[in-house]
């Protein structure tokens, strides 16, 4: 009997120790998961579900760094959005923003990421080779020009201005430089319903935080995109 106790006592002690350790470890795991979810949620725009500027920037830098010349950075600005918002109400404006976000996410697919930079401004970073860029950008323009169905069954007409930039044309994978050029290209084609692919001239346009100088919100210096 004594020998049996001596044989099993260490196992019992180890089990007790492991059990006592598991309780706080489990607590920390739950806490870590909860914290991770909160941080992830903080990087998501509550209206559209897209990444916010910081979250998007981190993902976009990964894409441009990994895919190099096969990366494409796109800036999207909805046309006449203020008229939609003011003329039809914020609920309609919110619906247009949410649908635009869904379309950008679908277009970017598993090889890209989309973010809302603020207001009606969006950005996408995606892997697209040079041979398919024109076709994919044309598809995006067509997709974003589709009317948006509202909750009451009515339809809202929308269009978007699109600018894009690629490392193989600009000679850099720096996200700030690519976004600056894409933003300038987008304004060069404003209201034309045709996406514009940036060349080196667009990279020299004065900017603040990767956006064309003079745009709303560029008067104050903030974190670089």
PDB file of C-alpha atoms in Angstrom:
ATOM      1  CA  UNK A   1       0.000   0.000   0.000  1.00  0.00           C
ATOM      2  CA  UNK A   2       2.813   2.320   0.933  1.00  0.00           C
ATOM      3  CA  UNK A   3       4.638   1.705  -2.341  1.00  0.00           C
ATOM      4  CA  UNK A   4       1.478   2.452  -4.287  1.00  0.00           C
ATOM      5  CA  UNK A   5       1.115   5.800  -2.591  1.00  0.00           C
ATOM      6  CA  UNK A   6       4.726   6.633  -3.326  1.00  0.00           C
ATOM      7  CA  UNK A   7       4.290   5.796  -7.000  1.00  0.00           C
ATOM      8  CA  UNK A   8       1.121   7.852  -7.587  1.00  0.00           C
ATOM      9  CA  UNK A   9       1.749  10.816  -5.306  1.00  0.00           C
ATOM     10  CA  UNK A  10       4.140  12.608  -7.740  1.00  0.00           C
ATOM     11  CA  UNK A  11       1.642  12.224 -10.611  1.00  0.00           C
ATOM     12  CA  UNK A  12      -1.108  13.589  -8.445  1.00  0.00           C
ATOM     13  CA  UNK A  13       1.052  16.511  -7.433  1.00  0.00           C
ATOM     14  CA  UNK A  14       1.969  17.247 -11.027  1.00  0.00           C
ATOM     15  CA  UNK A  15      -1.692  17.124 -12.018  1.00  0.00           C
ATOM     16  CA  UNK A  16      -2.555  19.500  -9.208  1.00  0.00           C
ATOM     17  CA  UNK A  17       0.227  21.896 -10.196  1.00  0.00           C
ATOM     18  CA  UNK A  18      -0.755  21.788 -13.877  1.00  0.00           C
ATOM     19  CA  UNK A  19      -4.377  22.378 -12.998  1.00  0.00           C
ATOM     20  CA  UNK A  20      -3.526  25.341 -10.789  1.00  0.00           C
ATOM     21  CA  UNK A  21      -1.381  26.812 -13.572  1.00  0.00           C
ATOM     22  CA  UNK A  22      -4.021  26.200 -16.234  1.00  0.00           C
ATOM     23  CA  UNK A  23      -6.554  28.430 -14.511  1.00  0.00           C
ATOM     24  CA  UNK A  24      -4.546  31.675 -14.778  1.00  0.00           C
ATOM     25  CA  UNK A  25      -3.220  30.652 -18.216  1.00  0.00           C
ATOM     26  CA  UNK A  26      -6.755  30.162 -19.441  1.00  0.00           C
ATOM     27  CA  UNK A  27      -7.673  33.539 -18.019  1.00  0.00           C
ATOM     28  CA  UNK A  28      -4.790  35.196 -19.820  1.00  0.00           C
ATOM     29  CA  UNK A  29      -5.726  33.449 -23.069  1.00  0.00           C
ATOM     30  CA  UNK A  30      -9.287  34.719 -22.865  1.00  0.00           C
ATOM     31  CA  UNK A  31      -7.984  38.186 -22.064  1.00  0.00           C
ATOM     32  CA  UNK A  32      -5.550  38.083 -24.990  1.00  0.00           C
ATOM     33  CA  UNK A  33      -8.256  36.971 -27.419  1.00  0.00           C
ATOM     34  CA  UNK A  34     -10.582  39.681 -26.163  1.00  0.00           C
ATOM     35  CA  UNK A  35      -7.861  42.313 -26.464  1.00  0.00           C
ATOM     36  CA  UNK A  36      -7.009  41.150 -29.985  1.00  0.00           C
ATOM     37  CA  UNK A  37     -10.642  41.430 -31.031  1.00  0.00           C
ATOM     38  CA  UNK A  38     -10.920  44.913 -29.553  1.00  0.00           C
ATOM     39  CA  UNK A  39      -7.774  46.043 -31.341  1.00  0.00           C
ATOM     40  CA  UNK A  40      -9.035  44.541 -34.606  1.00  0.00           C
ATOM     41  CA  UNK A  41     -12.389  46.260 -34.166  1.00  0.00           C
ATOM     42  CA  UNK A  42     -10.635  49.558 -33.460  1.00  0.00           C
ATOM     43  CA  UNK A  43      -8.981  49.310 -36.864  1.00  0.00           C
ATOM     44  CA  UNK A  44     -12.341  48.855 -38.620  1.00  0.00           C
ATOM     45  CA  UNK A  45     -14.600  51.655 -39.708  1.00  0.00           C
ATOM     46  CA  UNK A  46     -17.930  51.028 -37.938  1.00  0.00           C
ATOM     47  CA  UNK A  47     -20.054  52.176 -40.897  1.00  0.00           C
ATOM     48  CA  UNK A  48     -18.385  50.360 -43.792  1.00  0.00           C
ATOM     49  CA  UNK A  49     -16.458  47.592 -42.048  1.00  0.00           C
ATOM     50  CA  UNK A  50     -13.342  48.601 -43.974  1.00  0.00           C
ATOM     51  CA  UNK A  51      -9.983  49.116 -42.344  1.00  0.00           C
ATOM     52  CA  UNK A  52      -9.372  52.608 -41.003  1.00  0.00           C
ATOM     53  CA  UNK A  53      -6.371  54.613 -42.214  1.00  0.00           C
ATOM     54  CA  UNK A  54      -3.871  53.040 -39.795  1.00  0.00           C
ATOM     55  CA  UNK A  55      -5.063  49.496 -40.376  1.00  0.00           C
ATOM     56  CA  UNK A  56      -5.140  49.952 -44.124  1.00  0.00           C
ATOM     57  CA  UNK A  57      -1.697  51.534 -44.182  1.00  0.00           C
ATOM     58  CA  UNK A  58      -0.143  48.571 -42.390  1.00  0.00           C
ATOM     59  CA  UNK A  59      -1.739  46.061 -44.784  1.00  0.00           C
ATOM     60  CA  UNK A  60      -1.009  48.132 -47.878  1.00  0.00           C
ATOM     61  CA  UNK A  61       2.674  48.409 -46.988  1.00  0.00           C
ATOM     62  CA  UNK A  62       2.830  44.640 -46.723  1.00  0.00           C
ATOM     63  CA  UNK A  63       1.318  44.297 -50.195  1.00  0.00           C
ATOM     64  CA  UNK A  64       3.565  46.848 -51.891  1.00  0.00           C
ATOM     65  CA  UNK A  65       6.608  45.418 -50.151  1.00  0.00           C
ATOM     66  CA  UNK A  66       5.776  41.813 -51.020  1.00  0.00           C
ATOM     67  CA  UNK A  67       4.574  42.187 -54.612  1.00  0.00           C
ATOM     68  CA  UNK A  68       6.708  45.100 -55.780  1.00  0.00           C
ATOM     69  CA  UNK A  69       6.074  45.877 -59.451  1.00  0.00           C
ATOM     70  CA  UNK A  70       2.956  43.716 -59.382  1.00  0.00           C
ATOM     71  CA  UNK A  71       1.320  45.892 -56.732  1.00  0.00           C
ATOM     72  CA  UNK A  72      -1.247  48.580 -57.475  1.00  0.00           C
ATOM     73  CA  UNK A  73      -2.418  51.363 -55.158  1.00  0.00           C
ATOM     74  CA  UNK A  74      -5.811  52.899 -55.924  1.00  0.00           C
ATOM     75  CA  UNK A  75      -7.465  56.037 -54.545  1.00  0.00           C
ATOM     76  CA  UNK A  76     -11.248  56.388 -54.937  1.00  0.00           C
ATOM     77  CA  UNK A  77     -13.322  59.498 -54.330  1.00  0.00           C
ATOM     78  CA  UNK A  78     -17.107  59.469 -54.764  1.00  0.00           C
ATOM     79  CA  UNK A  79     -18.401  62.176 -57.101  1.00  0.00           C
ATOM     80  CA  UNK A  80     -20.935  64.711 -55.802  1.00  0.00           C
ATOM     81  CA  UNK A  81     -21.288  62.809 -52.532  1.00  0.00           C
ATOM     82  CA  UNK A  82     -22.120  65.960 -50.580  1.00  0.00           C
ATOM     83  CA  UNK A  83     -25.128  66.487 -52.825  1.00  0.00           C
ATOM     84  CA  UNK A  84     -26.293  62.942 -52.124  1.00  0.00           C
ATOM     85  CA  UNK A  85     -25.794  63.375 -48.400  1.00  0.00           C
ATOM     86  CA  UNK A  86     -27.394  66.812 -48.156  1.00  0.00           C
ATOM     87  CA  UNK A  87     -30.141  66.260 -50.721  1.00  0.00           C
ATOM     88  CA  UNK A  88     -31.323  62.814 -49.661  1.00  0.00           C
ATOM     89  CA  UNK A  89     -30.251  62.568 -46.030  1.00  0.00           C
ATOM     90  CA  UNK A  90     -27.457  60.914 -44.109  1.00  0.00           C
ATOM     91  CA  UNK A  91     -29.138  57.503 -44.181  1.00  0.00           C
ATOM     92  CA  UNK A  92     -28.885  57.471 -47.976  1.00  0.00           C
ATOM     93  CA  UNK A  93     -25.310  58.733 -47.801  1.00  0.00           C
ATOM     94  CA  UNK A  94     -24.417  56.000 -45.332  1.00  0.00           C
ATOM     95  CA  UNK A  95     -25.975  53.391 -47.593  1.00  0.00           C
ATOM     96  CA  UNK A  96     -23.923  54.603 -50.564  1.00  0.00           C
ATOM     97  CA  UNK A  97     -20.729  54.476 -48.504  1.00  0.00           C
ATOM     98  CA  UNK A  98     -21.479  50.969 -47.240  1.00  0.00           C
ATOM     99  CA  UNK A  99     -22.241  49.613 -50.722  1.00  0.00           C
ATOM    100  CA  UNK A 100     -19.126  51.279 -52.138  1.00  0.00           C
ATOM    101  CA  UNK A 101     -17.091  49.556 -49.442  1.00  0.00           C
ATOM    102  CA  UNK A 102     -18.608  46.185 -50.346  1.00  0.00           C
ATOM    103  CA  UNK A 103     -17.775  46.718 -54.006  1.00  0.00           C
ATOM    104  CA  UNK A 104     -14.189  47.707 -53.258  1.00  0.00           C
ATOM    105  CA  UNK A 105     -13.727  44.655 -51.045  1.00  0.00           C
ATOM    106  CA  UNK A 106     -15.111  42.370 -53.740  1.00  0.00           C
ATOM    107  CA  UNK A 107     -12.895  43.963 -56.389  1.00  0.00           C
ATOM    108  CA  UNK A 108      -9.746  43.717 -54.258  1.00  0.00           C
ATOM    109  CA  UNK A 109     -10.391  40.050 -53.504  1.00  0.00           C
ATOM    110  CA  UNK A 110      -8.048  37.877 -51.475  1.00  0.00           C
ATOM    111  CA  UNK A 111      -4.945  39.530 -52.931  1.00  0.00           C
ATOM    112  CA  UNK A 112      -5.777  43.019 -51.782  1.00  0.00           C
ATOM    113  CA  UNK A 113      -6.997  45.203 -48.954  1.00  0.00           C
ATOM    114  CA  UNK A 114      -9.370  48.163 -48.866  1.00  0.00           C
ATOM    115  CA  UNK A 115      -9.654  51.011 -46.402  1.00  0.00           C
ATOM    116  CA  UNK A 116     -11.715  54.094 -45.743  1.00  0.00           C
ATOM    117  CA  UNK A 117      -9.448  57.110 -45.420  1.00  0.00           C
ATOM    118  CA  UNK A 118     -12.284  59.353 -44.265  1.00  0.00           C
ATOM    119  CA  UNK A 119     -15.543  60.787 -45.579  1.00  0.00           C
ATOM    120  CA  UNK A 120     -16.122  59.463 -49.092  1.00  0.00           C
ATOM    121  CA  UNK A 121     -12.440  58.706 -49.720  1.00  0.00           C
ATOM    122  CA  UNK A 122     -11.253  55.132 -50.065  1.00  0.00           C
ATOM    123  CA  UNK A 123      -8.001  53.355 -50.870  1.00  0.00           C
ATOM    124  CA  UNK A 124      -7.132  49.898 -52.141  1.00  0.00           C
ATOM    125  CA  UNK A 125      -3.816  48.072 -52.399  1.00  0.00           C
ATOM    126  CA  UNK A 126      -3.872  44.939 -54.509  1.00  0.00           C
ATOM    127  CA  UNK A 127      -1.701  42.576 -56.511  1.00  0.00           C
ATOM    128  CA  UNK A 128      -2.351  43.103 -60.232  1.00  0.00           C
ATOM    129  CA  UNK A 129       0.178  42.539 -62.992  1.00  0.00           C
ATOM    130  CA  UNK A 130       0.865  45.193 -65.637  1.00  0.00           C
ATOM    131  CA  UNK A 131      -0.893  43.171 -68.327  1.00  0.00           C
ATOM    132  CA  UNK A 132      -4.233  43.254 -66.475  1.00  0.00           C
ATOM    133  CA  UNK A 133      -4.171  46.720 -64.923  1.00  0.00           C
ATOM    134  CA  UNK A 134      -6.198  48.579 -67.556  1.00  0.00           C
ATOM    135  CA  UNK A 135      -8.866  45.888 -67.681  1.00  0.00           C
ATOM    136  CA  UNK A 136      -9.186  45.619 -63.900  1.00  0.00           C
ATOM    137  CA  UNK A 137      -9.358  49.394 -63.443  1.00  0.00           C
ATOM    138  CA  UNK A 138     -12.053  49.615 -66.116  1.00  0.00           C
ATOM    139  CA  UNK A 139     -13.969  46.891 -64.286  1.00  0.00           C
ATOM    140  CA  UNK A 140     -13.683  48.877 -61.060  1.00  0.00           C
ATOM    141  CA  UNK A 141     -15.021  52.025 -62.711  1.00  0.00           C
ATOM    142  CA  UNK A 142     -17.995  50.091 -64.085  1.00  0.00           C
ATOM    143  CA  UNK A 143     -18.640  48.449 -60.729  1.00  0.00           C
ATOM    144  CA  UNK A 144     -18.595  51.709 -58.783  1.00  0.00           C
ATOM    145  CA  UNK A 145     -20.913  53.394 -61.313  1.00  0.00           C
ATOM    146  CA  UNK A 146     -23.733  50.924 -60.688  1.00  0.00           C
ATOM    147  CA  UNK A 147     -26.781  52.545 -58.988  1.00  0.00           C
ATOM    148  CA  UNK A 148     -27.181  51.787 -55.294  1.00  0.00           C
ATOM    149  CA  UNK A 149     -30.503  50.367 -54.148  1.00  0.00           C
ATOM    150  CA  UNK A 150     -31.832  52.053 -51.042  1.00  0.00           C
ATOM    151  CA  UNK A 151     -33.852  50.585 -48.204  1.00  0.00           C
ATOM    152  CA  UNK A 152     -37.122  51.892 -49.641  1.00  0.00           C
ATOM    153  CA  UNK A 153     -36.460  50.247 -53.003  1.00  0.00           C
ATOM    154  CA  UNK A 154     -35.440  53.456 -54.762  1.00  0.00           C
ATOM    155  CA  UNK A 155     -32.100  53.772 -56.546  1.00  0.00           C
ATOM    156  CA  UNK A 156     -29.318  56.315 -56.081  1.00  0.00           C
ATOM    157  CA  UNK A 157     -27.054  57.140 -59.010  1.00  0.00           C
ATOM    158  CA  UNK A 158     -23.372  57.163 -58.068  1.00  0.00           C
ATOM    159  CA  UNK A 159     -20.068  57.624 -59.837  1.00  0.00           C
ATOM    160  CA  UNK A 160     -16.507  57.674 -58.585  1.00  0.00           C
ATOM    161  CA  UNK A 161     -13.192  59.196 -59.586  1.00  0.00           C
ATOM    162  CA  UNK A 162     -10.322  56.701 -59.590  1.00  0.00           C
ATOM    163  CA  UNK A 163      -6.578  57.182 -59.589  1.00  0.00           C
ATOM    164  CA  UNK A 164      -3.986  54.406 -59.461  1.00  0.00           C
ATOM    165  CA  UNK A 165      -0.229  54.107 -59.087  1.00  0.00           C
ATOM    166  CA  UNK A 166       2.196  51.237 -59.566  1.00  0.00           C
ATOM    167  CA  UNK A 167       5.824  50.757 -58.457  1.00  0.00           C
ATOM    168  CA  UNK A 168       7.007  49.709 -61.914  1.00  0.00           C
ATOM    169  CA  UNK A 169       5.975  53.080 -63.360  1.00  0.00           C
ATOM    170  CA  UNK A 170       7.021  55.307 -60.472  1.00  0.00           C
ATOM    171  CA  UNK A 171      10.153  53.391 -59.516  1.00  0.00           C
ATOM    172  CA  UNK A 172       9.272  53.089 -55.831  1.00  0.00           C
ATOM    173  CA  UNK A 173       7.333  50.825 -53.469  1.00  0.00           C
ATOM    174  CA  UNK A 174       6.958  53.591 -50.874  1.00  0.00           C
ATOM    175  CA  UNK A 175       3.271  53.718 -50.012  1.00  0.00           C
ATOM    176  CA  UNK A 176       3.211  57.461 -49.349  1.00  0.00           C
ATOM    177  CA  UNK A 177       4.684  58.187 -52.769  1.00  0.00           C
ATOM    178  CA  UNK A 178       2.296  55.785 -54.486  1.00  0.00           C
ATOM    179  CA  UNK A 179      -0.752  57.232 -52.732  1.00  0.00           C
ATOM    180  CA  UNK A 180       0.361  60.771 -53.519  1.00  0.00           C
ATOM    181  CA  UNK A 181       0.649  59.933 -57.216  1.00  0.00           C
ATOM    182  CA  UNK A 182      -2.615  57.975 -57.238  1.00  0.00           C
ATOM    183  CA  UNK A 183      -4.396  60.875 -55.564  1.00  0.00           C
ATOM    184  CA  UNK A 184      -3.038  63.335 -58.117  1.00  0.00           C
ATOM    185  CA  UNK A 185      -4.034  61.001 -60.961  1.00  0.00           C
ATOM    186  CA  UNK A 186      -7.507  60.676 -59.502  1.00  0.00           C
ATOM    187  CA  UNK A 187      -7.937  64.457 -59.534  1.00  0.00           C
ATOM    188  CA  UNK A 188      -6.601  64.628 -63.088  1.00  0.00           C
ATOM    189  CA  UNK A 189      -9.530  62.434 -64.135  1.00  0.00           C
ATOM    190  CA  UNK A 190     -12.100  63.916 -61.756  1.00  0.00           C
ATOM    191  CA  UNK A 191     -15.700  63.524 -62.985  1.00  0.00           C
ATOM    192  CA  UNK A 192     -14.608  61.860 -66.242  1.00  0.00           C
ATOM    193  CA  UNK A 193     -15.662  58.390 -65.048  1.00  0.00           C
ATOM    194  CA  UNK A 194     -12.338  57.100 -66.395  1.00  0.00           C
ATOM    195  CA  UNK A 195      -9.628  55.761 -64.088  1.00  0.00           C
ATOM    196  CA  UNK A 196      -6.226  57.391 -64.488  1.00  0.00           C
ATOM    197  CA  UNK A 197      -2.962  55.496 -64.009  1.00  0.00           C
ATOM    198  CA  UNK A 198      -0.303  57.796 -62.579  1.00  0.00           C
ATOM    199  CA  UNK A 199       2.958  58.559 -64.323  1.00  0.00           C
ATOM    200  CA  UNK A 200       6.011  60.246 -62.833  1.00  0.00           C
ATOM    201  CA  UNK A 201       4.532  63.724 -63.298  1.00  0.00           C
ATOM    202  CA  UNK A 202       1.783  62.922 -60.817  1.00  0.00           C
ATOM    203  CA  UNK A 203       4.381  62.083 -58.167  1.00  0.00           C
ATOM    204  CA  UNK A 204       5.629  65.683 -58.133  1.00  0.00           C
ATOM    205  CA  UNK A 205       2.285  67.289 -57.233  1.00  0.00           C
ATOM    206  CA  UNK A 206       2.545  69.020 -53.803  1.00  0.00           C
ATOM    207  CA  UNK A 207       0.838  66.947 -51.119  1.00  0.00           C
ATOM    208  CA  UNK A 208       0.097  66.669 -47.420  1.00  0.00           C
ATOM    209  CA  UNK A 209      -0.100  63.202 -45.854  1.00  0.00           C
ATOM    210  CA  UNK A 210      -0.132  61.556 -49.264  1.00  0.00           C
ATOM    211  CA  UNK A 211      -3.032  63.701 -50.505  1.00  0.00           C
ATOM    212  CA  UNK A 212      -3.066  66.542 -53.001  1.00  0.00           C
ATOM    213  CA  UNK A 213      -2.427  69.844 -51.238  1.00  0.00           C
ATOM    214  CA  UNK A 214      -5.590  71.888 -50.911  1.00  0.00           C
ATOM    215  CA  UNK A 215      -7.918  68.960 -50.368  1.00  0.00           C
ATOM    216  CA  UNK A 216     -10.149  69.200 -47.275  1.00  0.00           C
ATOM    217  CA  UNK A 217      -8.236  68.151 -44.196  1.00  0.00           C
ATOM    218  CA  UNK A 218      -4.759  68.805 -45.622  1.00  0.00           C
ATOM    219  CA  UNK A 219      -4.268  72.160 -43.948  1.00  0.00           C
ATOM    220  CA  UNK A 220      -3.167  70.488 -40.701  1.00  0.00           C
ATOM    221  CA  UNK A 221      -0.167  68.210 -40.596  1.00  0.00           C
ATOM    222  CA  UNK A 222      -0.950  64.677 -39.384  1.00  0.00           C
ATOM    223  CA  UNK A 223       0.555  61.224 -39.513  1.00  0.00           C
ATOM    224  CA  UNK A 224       1.813  60.278 -42.947  1.00  0.00           C
ATOM    225  CA  UNK A 225      -0.292  57.763 -44.793  1.00  0.00           C
TER     226      UNK A 225
END
